[in-house]
Coordinates of C-alpha atoms in Angstrom, one line a residue:
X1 CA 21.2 -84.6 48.8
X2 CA 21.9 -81.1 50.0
X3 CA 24.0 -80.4 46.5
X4 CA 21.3 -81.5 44.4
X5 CA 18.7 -79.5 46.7
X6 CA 20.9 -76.7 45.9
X7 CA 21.3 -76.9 42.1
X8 CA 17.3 -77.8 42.1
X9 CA 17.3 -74.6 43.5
X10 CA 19.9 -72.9 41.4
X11 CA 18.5 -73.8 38.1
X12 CA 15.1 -73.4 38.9
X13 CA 15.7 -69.5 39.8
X14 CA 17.5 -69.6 36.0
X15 CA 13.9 -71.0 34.6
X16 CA 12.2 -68.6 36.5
X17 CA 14.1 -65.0 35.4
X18 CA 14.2 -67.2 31.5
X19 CA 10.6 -66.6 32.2
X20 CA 9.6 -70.6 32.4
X21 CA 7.8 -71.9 35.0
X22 CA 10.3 -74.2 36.8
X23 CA 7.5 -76.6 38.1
X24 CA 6.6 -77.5 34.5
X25 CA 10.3 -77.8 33.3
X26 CA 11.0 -80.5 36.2
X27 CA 8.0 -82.2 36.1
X28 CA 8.6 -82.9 32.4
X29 CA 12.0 -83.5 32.8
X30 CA 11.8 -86.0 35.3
X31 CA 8.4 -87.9 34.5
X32 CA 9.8 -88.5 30.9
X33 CA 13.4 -88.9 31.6
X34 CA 12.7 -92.3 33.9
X35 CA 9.8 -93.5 32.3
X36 CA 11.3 -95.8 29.6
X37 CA 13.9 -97.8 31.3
X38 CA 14.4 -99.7 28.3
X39 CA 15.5 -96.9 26.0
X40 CA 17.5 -95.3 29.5
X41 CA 19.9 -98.1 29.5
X42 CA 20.4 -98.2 25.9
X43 CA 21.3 -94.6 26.2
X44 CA 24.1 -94.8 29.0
X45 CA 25.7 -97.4 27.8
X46 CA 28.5 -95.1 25.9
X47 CA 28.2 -92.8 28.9
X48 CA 29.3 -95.5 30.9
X49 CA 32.0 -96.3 29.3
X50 CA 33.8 -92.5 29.0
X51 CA 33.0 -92.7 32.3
X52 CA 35.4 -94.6 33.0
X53 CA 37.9 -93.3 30.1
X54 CA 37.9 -90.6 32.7
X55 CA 38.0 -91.9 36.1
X56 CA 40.5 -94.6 36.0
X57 CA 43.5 -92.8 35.0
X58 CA 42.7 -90.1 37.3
X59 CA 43.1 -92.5 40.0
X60 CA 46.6 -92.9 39.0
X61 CA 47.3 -89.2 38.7
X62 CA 46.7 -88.7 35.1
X63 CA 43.6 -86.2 33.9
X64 CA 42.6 -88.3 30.4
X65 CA 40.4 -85.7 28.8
X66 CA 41.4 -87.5 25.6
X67 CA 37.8 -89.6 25.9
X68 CA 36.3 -87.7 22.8
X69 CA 38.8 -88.6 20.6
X70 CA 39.6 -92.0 21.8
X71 CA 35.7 -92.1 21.2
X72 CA 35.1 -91.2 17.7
X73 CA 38.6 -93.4 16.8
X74 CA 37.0 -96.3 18.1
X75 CA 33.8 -95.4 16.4
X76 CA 35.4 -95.8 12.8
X77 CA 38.1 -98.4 13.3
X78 CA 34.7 -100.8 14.8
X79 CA 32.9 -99.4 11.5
X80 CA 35.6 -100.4 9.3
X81 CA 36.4 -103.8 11.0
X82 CA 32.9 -104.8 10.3
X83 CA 32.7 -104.7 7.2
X84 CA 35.9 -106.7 7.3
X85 CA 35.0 -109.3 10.0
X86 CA 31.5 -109.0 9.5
X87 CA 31.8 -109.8 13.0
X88 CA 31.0 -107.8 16.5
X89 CA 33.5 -109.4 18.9
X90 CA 35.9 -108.2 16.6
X91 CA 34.7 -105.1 15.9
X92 CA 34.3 -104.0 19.8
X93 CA 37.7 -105.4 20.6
X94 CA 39.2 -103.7 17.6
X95 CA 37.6 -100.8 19.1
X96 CA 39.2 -100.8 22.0
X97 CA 42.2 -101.4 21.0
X98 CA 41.7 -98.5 18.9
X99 CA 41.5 -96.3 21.9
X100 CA 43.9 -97.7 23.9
X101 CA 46.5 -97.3 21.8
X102 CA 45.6 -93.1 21.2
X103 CA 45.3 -92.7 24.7
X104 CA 48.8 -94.5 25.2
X105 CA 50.4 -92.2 22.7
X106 CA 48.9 -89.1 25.2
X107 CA 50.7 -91.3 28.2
X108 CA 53.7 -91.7 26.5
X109 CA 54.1 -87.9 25.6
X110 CA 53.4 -86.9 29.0
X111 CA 55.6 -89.4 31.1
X112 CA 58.6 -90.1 28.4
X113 CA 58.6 -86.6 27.1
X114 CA 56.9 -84.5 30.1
X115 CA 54.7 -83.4 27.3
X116 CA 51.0 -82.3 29.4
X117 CA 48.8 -84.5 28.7
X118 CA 45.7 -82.2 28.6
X119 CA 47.2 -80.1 25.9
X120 CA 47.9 -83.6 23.4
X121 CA 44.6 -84.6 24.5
X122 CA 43.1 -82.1 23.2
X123 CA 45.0 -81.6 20.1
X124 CA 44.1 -85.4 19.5
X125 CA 40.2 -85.2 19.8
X126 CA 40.2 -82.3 17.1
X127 CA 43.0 -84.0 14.8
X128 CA 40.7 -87.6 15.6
X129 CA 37.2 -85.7 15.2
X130 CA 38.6 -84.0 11.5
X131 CA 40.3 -87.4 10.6
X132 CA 37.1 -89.9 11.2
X133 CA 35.2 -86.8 8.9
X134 CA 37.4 -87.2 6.0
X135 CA 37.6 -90.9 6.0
X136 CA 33.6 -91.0 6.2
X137 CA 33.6 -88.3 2.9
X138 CA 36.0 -89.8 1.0
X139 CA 36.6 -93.6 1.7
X140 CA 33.5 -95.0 3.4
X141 CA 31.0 -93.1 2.6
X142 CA 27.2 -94.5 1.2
X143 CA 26.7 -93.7 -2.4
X144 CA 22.9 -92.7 -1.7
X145 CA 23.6 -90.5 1.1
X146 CA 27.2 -89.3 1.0
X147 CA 26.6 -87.2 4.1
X148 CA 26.9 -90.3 6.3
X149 CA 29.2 -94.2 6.0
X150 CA 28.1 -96.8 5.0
X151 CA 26.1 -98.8 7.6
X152 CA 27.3 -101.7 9.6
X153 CA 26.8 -105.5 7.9
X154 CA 23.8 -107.0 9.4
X155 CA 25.8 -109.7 10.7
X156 CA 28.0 -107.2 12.9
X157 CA 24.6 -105.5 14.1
X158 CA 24.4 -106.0 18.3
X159 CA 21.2 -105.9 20.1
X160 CA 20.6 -102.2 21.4
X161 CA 19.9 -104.3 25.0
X162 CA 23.4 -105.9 24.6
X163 CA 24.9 -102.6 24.8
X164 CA 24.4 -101.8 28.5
X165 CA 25.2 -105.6 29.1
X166 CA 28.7 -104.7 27.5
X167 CA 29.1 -101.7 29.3
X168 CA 28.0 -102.7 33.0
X169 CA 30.4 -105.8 32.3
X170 CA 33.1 -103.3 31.6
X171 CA 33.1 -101.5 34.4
X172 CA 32.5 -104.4 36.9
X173 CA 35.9 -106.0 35.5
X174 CA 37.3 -102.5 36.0
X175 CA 35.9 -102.0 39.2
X176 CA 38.0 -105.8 39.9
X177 CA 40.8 -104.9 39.0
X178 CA 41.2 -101.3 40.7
X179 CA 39.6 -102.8 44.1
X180 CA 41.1 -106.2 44.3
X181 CA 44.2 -106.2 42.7
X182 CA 48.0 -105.5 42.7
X183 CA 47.9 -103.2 39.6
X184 CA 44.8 -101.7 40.8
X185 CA 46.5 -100.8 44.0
X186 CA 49.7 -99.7 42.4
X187 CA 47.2 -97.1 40.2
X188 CA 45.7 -95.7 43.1
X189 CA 49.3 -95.5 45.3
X190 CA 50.5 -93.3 42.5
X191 CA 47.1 -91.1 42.2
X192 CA 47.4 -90.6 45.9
X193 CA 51.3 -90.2 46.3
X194 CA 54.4 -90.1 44.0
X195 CA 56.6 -90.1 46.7
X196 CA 54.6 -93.2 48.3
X197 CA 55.0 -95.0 44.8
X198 CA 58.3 -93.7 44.4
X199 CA 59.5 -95.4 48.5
X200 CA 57.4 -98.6 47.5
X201 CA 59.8 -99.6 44.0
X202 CA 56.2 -98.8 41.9
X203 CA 57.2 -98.3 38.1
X204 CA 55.2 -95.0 37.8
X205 CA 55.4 -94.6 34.2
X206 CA 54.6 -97.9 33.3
X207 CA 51.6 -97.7 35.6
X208 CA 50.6 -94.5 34.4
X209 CA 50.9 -95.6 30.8
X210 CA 48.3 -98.8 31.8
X211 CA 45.9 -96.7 33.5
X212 CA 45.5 -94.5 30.2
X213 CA 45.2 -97.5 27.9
X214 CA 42.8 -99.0 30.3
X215 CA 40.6 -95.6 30.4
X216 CA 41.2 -94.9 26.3
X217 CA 40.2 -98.5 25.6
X218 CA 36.9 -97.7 27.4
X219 CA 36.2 -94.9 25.3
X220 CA 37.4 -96.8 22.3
X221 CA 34.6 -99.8 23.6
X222 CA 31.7 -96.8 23.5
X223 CA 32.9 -95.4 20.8
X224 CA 32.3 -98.8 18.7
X225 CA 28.8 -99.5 20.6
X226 CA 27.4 -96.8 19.4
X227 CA 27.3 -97.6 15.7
X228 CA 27.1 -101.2 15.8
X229 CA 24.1 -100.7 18.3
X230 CA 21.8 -98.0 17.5
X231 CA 20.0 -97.6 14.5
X232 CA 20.9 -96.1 11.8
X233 CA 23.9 -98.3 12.5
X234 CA 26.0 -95.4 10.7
X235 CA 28.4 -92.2 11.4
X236 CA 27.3 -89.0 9.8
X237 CA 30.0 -86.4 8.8
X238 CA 29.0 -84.0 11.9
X239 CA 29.7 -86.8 14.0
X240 CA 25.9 -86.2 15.1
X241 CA 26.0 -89.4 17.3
X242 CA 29.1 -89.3 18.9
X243 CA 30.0 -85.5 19.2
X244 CA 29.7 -84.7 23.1
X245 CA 29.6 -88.4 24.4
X246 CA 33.4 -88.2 25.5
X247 CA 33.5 -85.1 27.0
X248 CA 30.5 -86.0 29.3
X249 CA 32.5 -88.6 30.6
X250 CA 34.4 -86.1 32.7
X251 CA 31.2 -85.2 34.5
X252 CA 29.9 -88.5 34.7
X253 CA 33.3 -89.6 36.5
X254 CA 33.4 -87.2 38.7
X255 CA 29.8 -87.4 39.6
X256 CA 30.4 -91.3 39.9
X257 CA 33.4 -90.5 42.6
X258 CA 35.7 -92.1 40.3
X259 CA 34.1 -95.3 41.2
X260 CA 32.8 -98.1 38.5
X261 CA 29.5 -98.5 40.2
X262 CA 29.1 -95.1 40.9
X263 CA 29.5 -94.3 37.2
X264 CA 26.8 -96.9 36.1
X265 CA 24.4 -95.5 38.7
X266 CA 25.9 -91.3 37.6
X267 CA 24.9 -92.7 33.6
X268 CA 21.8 -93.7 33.9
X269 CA 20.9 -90.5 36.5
X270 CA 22.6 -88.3 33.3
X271 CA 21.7 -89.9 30.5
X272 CA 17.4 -89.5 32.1
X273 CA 18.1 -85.9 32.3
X274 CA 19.1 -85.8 28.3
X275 CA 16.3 -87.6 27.6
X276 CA 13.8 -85.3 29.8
X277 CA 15.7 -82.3 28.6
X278 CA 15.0 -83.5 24.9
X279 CA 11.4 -84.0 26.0
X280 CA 11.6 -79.9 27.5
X281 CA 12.3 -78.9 24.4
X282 CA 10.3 -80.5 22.5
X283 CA 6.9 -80.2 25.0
X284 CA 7.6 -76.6 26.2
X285 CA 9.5 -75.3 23.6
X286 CA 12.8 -74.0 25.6
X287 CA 15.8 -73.6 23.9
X288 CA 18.5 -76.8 24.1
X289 CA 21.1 -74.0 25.9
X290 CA 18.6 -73.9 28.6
X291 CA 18.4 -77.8 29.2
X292 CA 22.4 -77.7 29.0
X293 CA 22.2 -75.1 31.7
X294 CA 20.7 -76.9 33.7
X295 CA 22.4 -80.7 33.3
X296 CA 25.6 -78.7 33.6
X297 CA 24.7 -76.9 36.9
X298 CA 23.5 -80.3 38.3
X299 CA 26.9 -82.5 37.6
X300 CA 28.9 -79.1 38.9
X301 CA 27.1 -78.8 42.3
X302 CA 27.0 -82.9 42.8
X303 CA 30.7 -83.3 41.9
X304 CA 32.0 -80.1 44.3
X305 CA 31.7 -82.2 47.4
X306 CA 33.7 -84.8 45.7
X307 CA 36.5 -82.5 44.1
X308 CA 37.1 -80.6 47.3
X309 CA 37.4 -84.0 49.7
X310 CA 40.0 -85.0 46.9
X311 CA 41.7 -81.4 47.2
X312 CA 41.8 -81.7 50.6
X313 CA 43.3 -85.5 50.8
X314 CA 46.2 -84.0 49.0
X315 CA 47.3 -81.7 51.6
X316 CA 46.5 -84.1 53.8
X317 CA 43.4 -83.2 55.8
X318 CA 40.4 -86.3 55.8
X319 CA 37.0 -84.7 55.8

């Protein structure tokens, strides 16, 4: 409580010298972000799941900020599945797969060929972002609006309610198997201490490698929600609808302590300030940078506590 009381605080001296009355900003933001909890759901759900894209290979040591790309390839390899399969199952899982198998290359690279895995995940999400572009404009696109794919079959269409359904089911299963089982306990040994791992016969890579398909397969699983649950039911050649999602995840994990639950609960506490801040700008007229401002500032100053325990842990001091 005392971080958020200190962004509150933070940002609303920002409003103020921006010359808006920070009263009127919050009260905006937070009467309209929570008011629809239907559409609020609908809304984390891909939130939820780069949440966790994030947070469970950093519990095994490994920083995944691949979730953007492993996104927007599970975006289009769902899309094209559909109109395949005409089927959703299939398209989610193909999804996932999708993902896992990117974010497994980045794992690879990093323990096989001590390649860092920030630097190939980062070179993936652009190569991944310019890729699912061209295939949209040239392979998939629809013939009466060539900015944008073709939409999903109506038979591969999801309810926008079964989207959080999907999500929240993810991340309990993950939650399972980091909390109550051997390979979840092997993950976190390794996040917590090589040399622990190392004295206790724990194949590191191969765990490390696991953890990153687990997390890229998440993304991948939002990645393919997104078009096979929310109308239009298409991707646009900006990548309007995915463009961001990933990257949030980071926050979100963090924000969720790198916890399951907590990341459902960080989501839908995010994904009501997007909406609000969408409602700012739209009721009082301030920029979108200034909303950004301000979500930003709030995940920073409600993830510090977190970060620093986790700094400190390493060198062996318990706060």
């Amino acid at each position: 409580m005392t971080a958020f009381a200190i962004a509150t605080l933070i940002n609303a001296f920002i409003l103020y010298l921006l010359g808006y009355d920070p009263v009127e900003v919050y009260s905006v933001m937070f009467l309209t972000g929570y008011s629809d909890i239907h559409y609020l759901f609908i809304k984390s759900s891909p939130y939820i799941a780069t949440g966790l894209a994030f947070s469970t290979p950093f519990l095994a040591g490994i920083f995944n900020i691949g979730g953007e790309g492993q996104l927007y390839v599970g975006a289009l390899t769902a899309l094209v599945a559909s109109y395949v399969s005409r089927n959703f199952l299939i398209s989610i899982l193909t999804g996932f797969i999708a993902g896992a198998l990117l974010s497994g290359l980045t794992a690879f690279l990093r323990v096989y060929r001590n390649v860092n895995e920030v630097v190939t995940a980062i070179m993936l999400n652009w190569i991944m972002y310019y890729i699912t572009s061209y295939i949209i404009t040239v392979y998939i696109y629809d013939p009466f609006a060539p900015y944008q794919s073709r939409p999903v079959p109506r038979e591969a269409v999801i309810n926008p309610d079964l989207m959080f359904i999907i999500s929240v089911f993810t991340a309990l299963i993950i939650y399972i198997v980091l909390f109550y089982t051997s390979i979840g306990y092997m993950m976190r040994v390794v996040g917590r201490s090589f040399r622990s791992a190392v004295y206790s016969g724990i194949n590191i890579k191969r765990i490390m490698i696991l953890s990153m398909m687990i997390g890229g397969g998440s993304a991948g699983l939002g990645g393919a929600l997104i078009p096979l649950g929310t109308s239009p039911h298409v991707l646009d050649t900006t990548m309007s609808a995915l463009y961001g999602v990933g990257f949030m995840g980071i926050g979100i994990g963090l924000l969720g302590r790198n916890n399951p639950i907590g990341i459902i609960i960080a989501s839908i506490f995010i994904s009501g300030l997007i909406i609000g801040g969408q409602n700012v700008e739209r009721i009082i007229g301030a920029p979108p940078e200034v909303v950004d401002v301000i979500i930003g500032i709030t995940i920073v100053m409600l993830a510090i506590p977190y970060i620093l325990r986790n700094i400190l842990a390493k060198r062996g001091v318990y706060i």
